[in-house]
Tab-separated table of C-alpha atoms in Angstrom:
chain	number	residue	atom	x	y	z
A	1	MET	CA	-19.919	2.087	1.407
A	2	ARG	CA	-16.574	3.669	0.626
A	3	LEU	CA	-15.064	3.654	-2.907
A	4	LEU	CA	-11.473	4.219	-3.454
A	5	CYS	CA	-11.156	6.643	-6.316
A	6	ASN	CA	-7.599	7.233	-6.863
A	7	ASN	CA	-4.584	4.847	-6.479
A	8	ILE	CA	-1.671	7.032	-5.844
A	9	PHE	CA	0.661	4.598	-7.453
A	10	ASN	CA	-1.073	5.292	-10.679
A	11	LEU	CA	-0.431	9.106	-10.213
A	12	PHE	CA	3.077	9.277	-9.049
A	13	ALA	CA	6.528	7.670	-9.608
A	14	TYR	CA	7.356	5.224	-6.905
A	15	ALA	CA	10.509	3.267	-6.125
A	16	VAL	CA	11.007	-0.289	-4.714
A	17	ILE	CA	13.054	-0.682	-1.695
A	18	GLY	CA	15.208	-3.638	-2.102
A	19	GLU	CA	14.478	-5.983	-5.068
A	20	GLU	CA	11.387	-7.270	-6.763
A	21	ASP	CA	10.912	-10.748	-8.312
A	22	GLU	CA	11.553	-10.584	-12.085
A	23	PHE	CA	8.714	-13.111	-12.927
A	24	PHE	CA	6.272	-11.444	-10.608
A	25	PRO	CA	7.012	-7.534	-10.590
A	26	VAL	CA	5.922	-5.507	-7.731
A	27	SER	CA	4.169	-3.310	-10.302
A	28	ASN	CA	1.492	-6.049	-10.564
A	29	ILE	CA	-0.005	-5.368	-7.158
A	30	PHE	CA	-1.291	-1.843	-8.199
A	31	ASN	CA	-3.744	-3.283	-10.742
A	32	TYR	CA	-6.613	-5.016	-9.047
A	33	ARG	CA	-8.131	-5.981	-12.353
A	34	THR	CA	-5.586	-8.856	-12.815
A	35	SER	CA	-5.073	-11.847	-10.786
A	36	GLU	CA	-1.341	-11.666	-11.030
A	37	ILE	CA	0.650	-11.117	-7.739
A	38	GLY	CA	3.552	-8.864	-7.035
A	39	ARG	CA	6.498	-10.406	-5.304
A	40	PHE	CA	9.655	-9.093	-3.433
A	41	LYS	CA	12.735	-11.072	-3.525
A	42	SER	CA	12.872	-11.095	0.233
A	43	GLU	CA	11.259	-13.402	2.757
A	44	GLU	CA	11.053	-10.777	5.570
A	45	ASP	CA	10.619	-7.318	4.387
A	46	GLY	CA	10.081	-5.191	1.212
A	47	GLY	CA	9.147	-1.556	0.615
A	48	LEU	CA	7.913	1.081	-1.493
A	49	PHE	CA	8.810	4.830	-1.568
A	50	LEU	CA	6.581	7.389	-3.257
A	51	ASP	CA	7.115	11.219	-3.763
A	52	GLY	CA	4.151	13.245	-4.875
A	53	LYS	CA	1.492	15.598	-3.598
A	54	GLY	CA	-2.163	14.423	-2.938
A	55	ILE	CA	-4.615	13.303	-0.373
A	56	ILE	CA	-4.996	9.801	1.170
A	57	ASN	CA	-7.722	8.462	3.618
A	58	CYS	CA	-7.916	4.873	2.802
A	59	PHE	CA	-5.913	1.869	1.894
A	60	ALA	CA	-6.673	-1.641	1.032
A	61	ILE	CA	-4.501	-4.793	0.685
A	62	PHE	CA	-5.709	-8.251	-0.521
A	63	ASN	CA	-4.247	-11.727	-1.238
A	64	THR	CA	-1.156	-11.172	0.787
A	65	ASN	CA	1.041	-13.422	2.905
A	66	ILE	CA	2.476	-10.532	5.029
A	67	LYS	CA	2.079	-10.092	8.805
A	68	ASN	CA	1.938	-6.290	8.882
A	69	ILE	CA	2.518	-2.985	7.045
A	70	SER	CA	4.281	0.062	8.398
A	71	ILE	CA	3.458	3.236	6.657
A	72	GLU	CA	5.325	6.523	7.349
A	73	ILE	CA	3.576	9.616	5.732
A	74	GLU	CA	5.131	12.940	5.476
A	75	ASP	CA	2.538	15.568	5.382
A	76	ILE	CA	2.662	19.185	3.636
A	77	TYR	CA	3.938	20.734	6.896
A	78	GLY	CA	7.024	18.249	7.184
A	79	ASN	CA	5.322	16.311	10.162
A	80	PHE	CA	5.541	12.458	10.006
A	81	ILE	CA	2.418	10.202	10.631
A	82	TYR	CA	3.030	6.550	11.291
A	83	TYR	CA	0.713	3.617	10.980
A	84	ASN	CA	1.437	-0.025	11.770
A	85	VAL	CA	-1.303	-2.287	10.629
A	86	TYR	CA	-1.572	-6.047	11.319
A	87	ILE	CA	-3.114	-8.082	8.541
A	88	THR	CA	-5.648	-10.750	9.286
A	89	ASN	CA	-7.158	-13.339	6.823
A	90	ASN	CA	-4.883	-12.224	4.172
A	91	TYR	CA	-6.552	-8.797	3.603
A	92	GLY	CA	-7.319	-5.512	4.995
A	93	VAL	CA	-9.329	-2.333	4.284
A	94	TYR	CA	-8.368	0.700	6.550
A	95	ASN	CA	-9.744	4.251	6.680
A	96	ILE	CA	-7.427	6.915	8.132
A	97	ALA	CA	-7.845	10.655	8.844
A	98	PRO	CA	-7.370	12.397	5.628
A	99	VAL	CA	-3.562	13.641	5.019
A	100	GLU	CA	-2.138	15.827	2.459
A	101	PHE	CA	1.093	14.100	1.701
A	102	THR	CA	4.426	14.790	0.065
A	103	ARG	CA	6.171	11.609	0.759
A	104	ILE	CA	5.122	8.040	1.746
A	105	LYS	CA	7.315	5.153	2.666
A	106	ILE	CA	5.481	1.570	2.990
A	107	THR	CA	7.208	-1.303	4.497
A	108	PHE	CA	5.785	-4.963	4.180
A	109	ASN	CA	7.009	-7.201	6.934
A	110	LYS	CA	6.548	-11.113	7.637
A	111	LYS	CA	8.463	-13.869	9.307
A	112	ALA	CA	10.945	-15.725	7.238
A	113	ASP	CA	9.260	-18.982	6.298
A	114	GLY	CA	10.779	-19.843	2.978
A	115	ASN	CA	8.251	-17.874	0.991
A	116	MET	CA	8.779	-14.426	-0.677
A	117	ILE	CA	6.681	-11.546	0.141
A	118	GLU	CA	3.524	-11.668	-2.092
A	119	CYS	CA	0.620	-9.398	-2.527
A	120	GLY	CA	-2.461	-9.657	-4.771
A	121	TYR	CA	-3.060	-6.037	-4.799
A	122	PHE	CA	-2.431	-2.977	-2.753
A	123	ILE	CA	-4.291	0.299	-3.099
A	124	ILE	CA	-3.746	3.513	-1.190
A	125	GLY	CA	-5.484	6.638	-2.108
A	126	GLU	CA	-8.603	8.930	-1.490
A	127	ALA	CA	-11.894	7.242	-0.895
A	128	VAL	CA	-15.332	8.814	-1.084
A	129	ASP	CA	-18.650	7.766	0.401
A	130	PHE	CA	-21.192	6.081	-2.115
A	131	PRO	CA	-23.869	6.867	-2.255
A	132	PRO	CA	-22.946	10.579	-1.277
A	133	HIS	CA	-24.659	11.922	1.812
A	134	ASP	CA	-24.374	14.944	4.034
């Protein structure tokens, strides 16, 4: 089993690309202990941009109506790594090769259907194996 230790959105400043819903702010999606959602003011795409320095190897998204997530990671050497992940059954948990990052851009995408982009929670960070093993 893998446990996600650090949600990088709690460690570094981030910016919302586009606008967020004033009644359901995007900041709600980073706290999995609440049942509140985060919502963008767009039906088709919304995004987040984060600057910092750390390691990521896992991300999880739950209770969402998005179709896919595009993640662009700039590593400490200036190289870009791209992930395009399709969501099924309104959730996803994904392990990736560990990356030391300096910048991350995340884009949430879905078809326009009259509903704003929603997400119950989104966590991206460093996961560890539990129980630890060699």
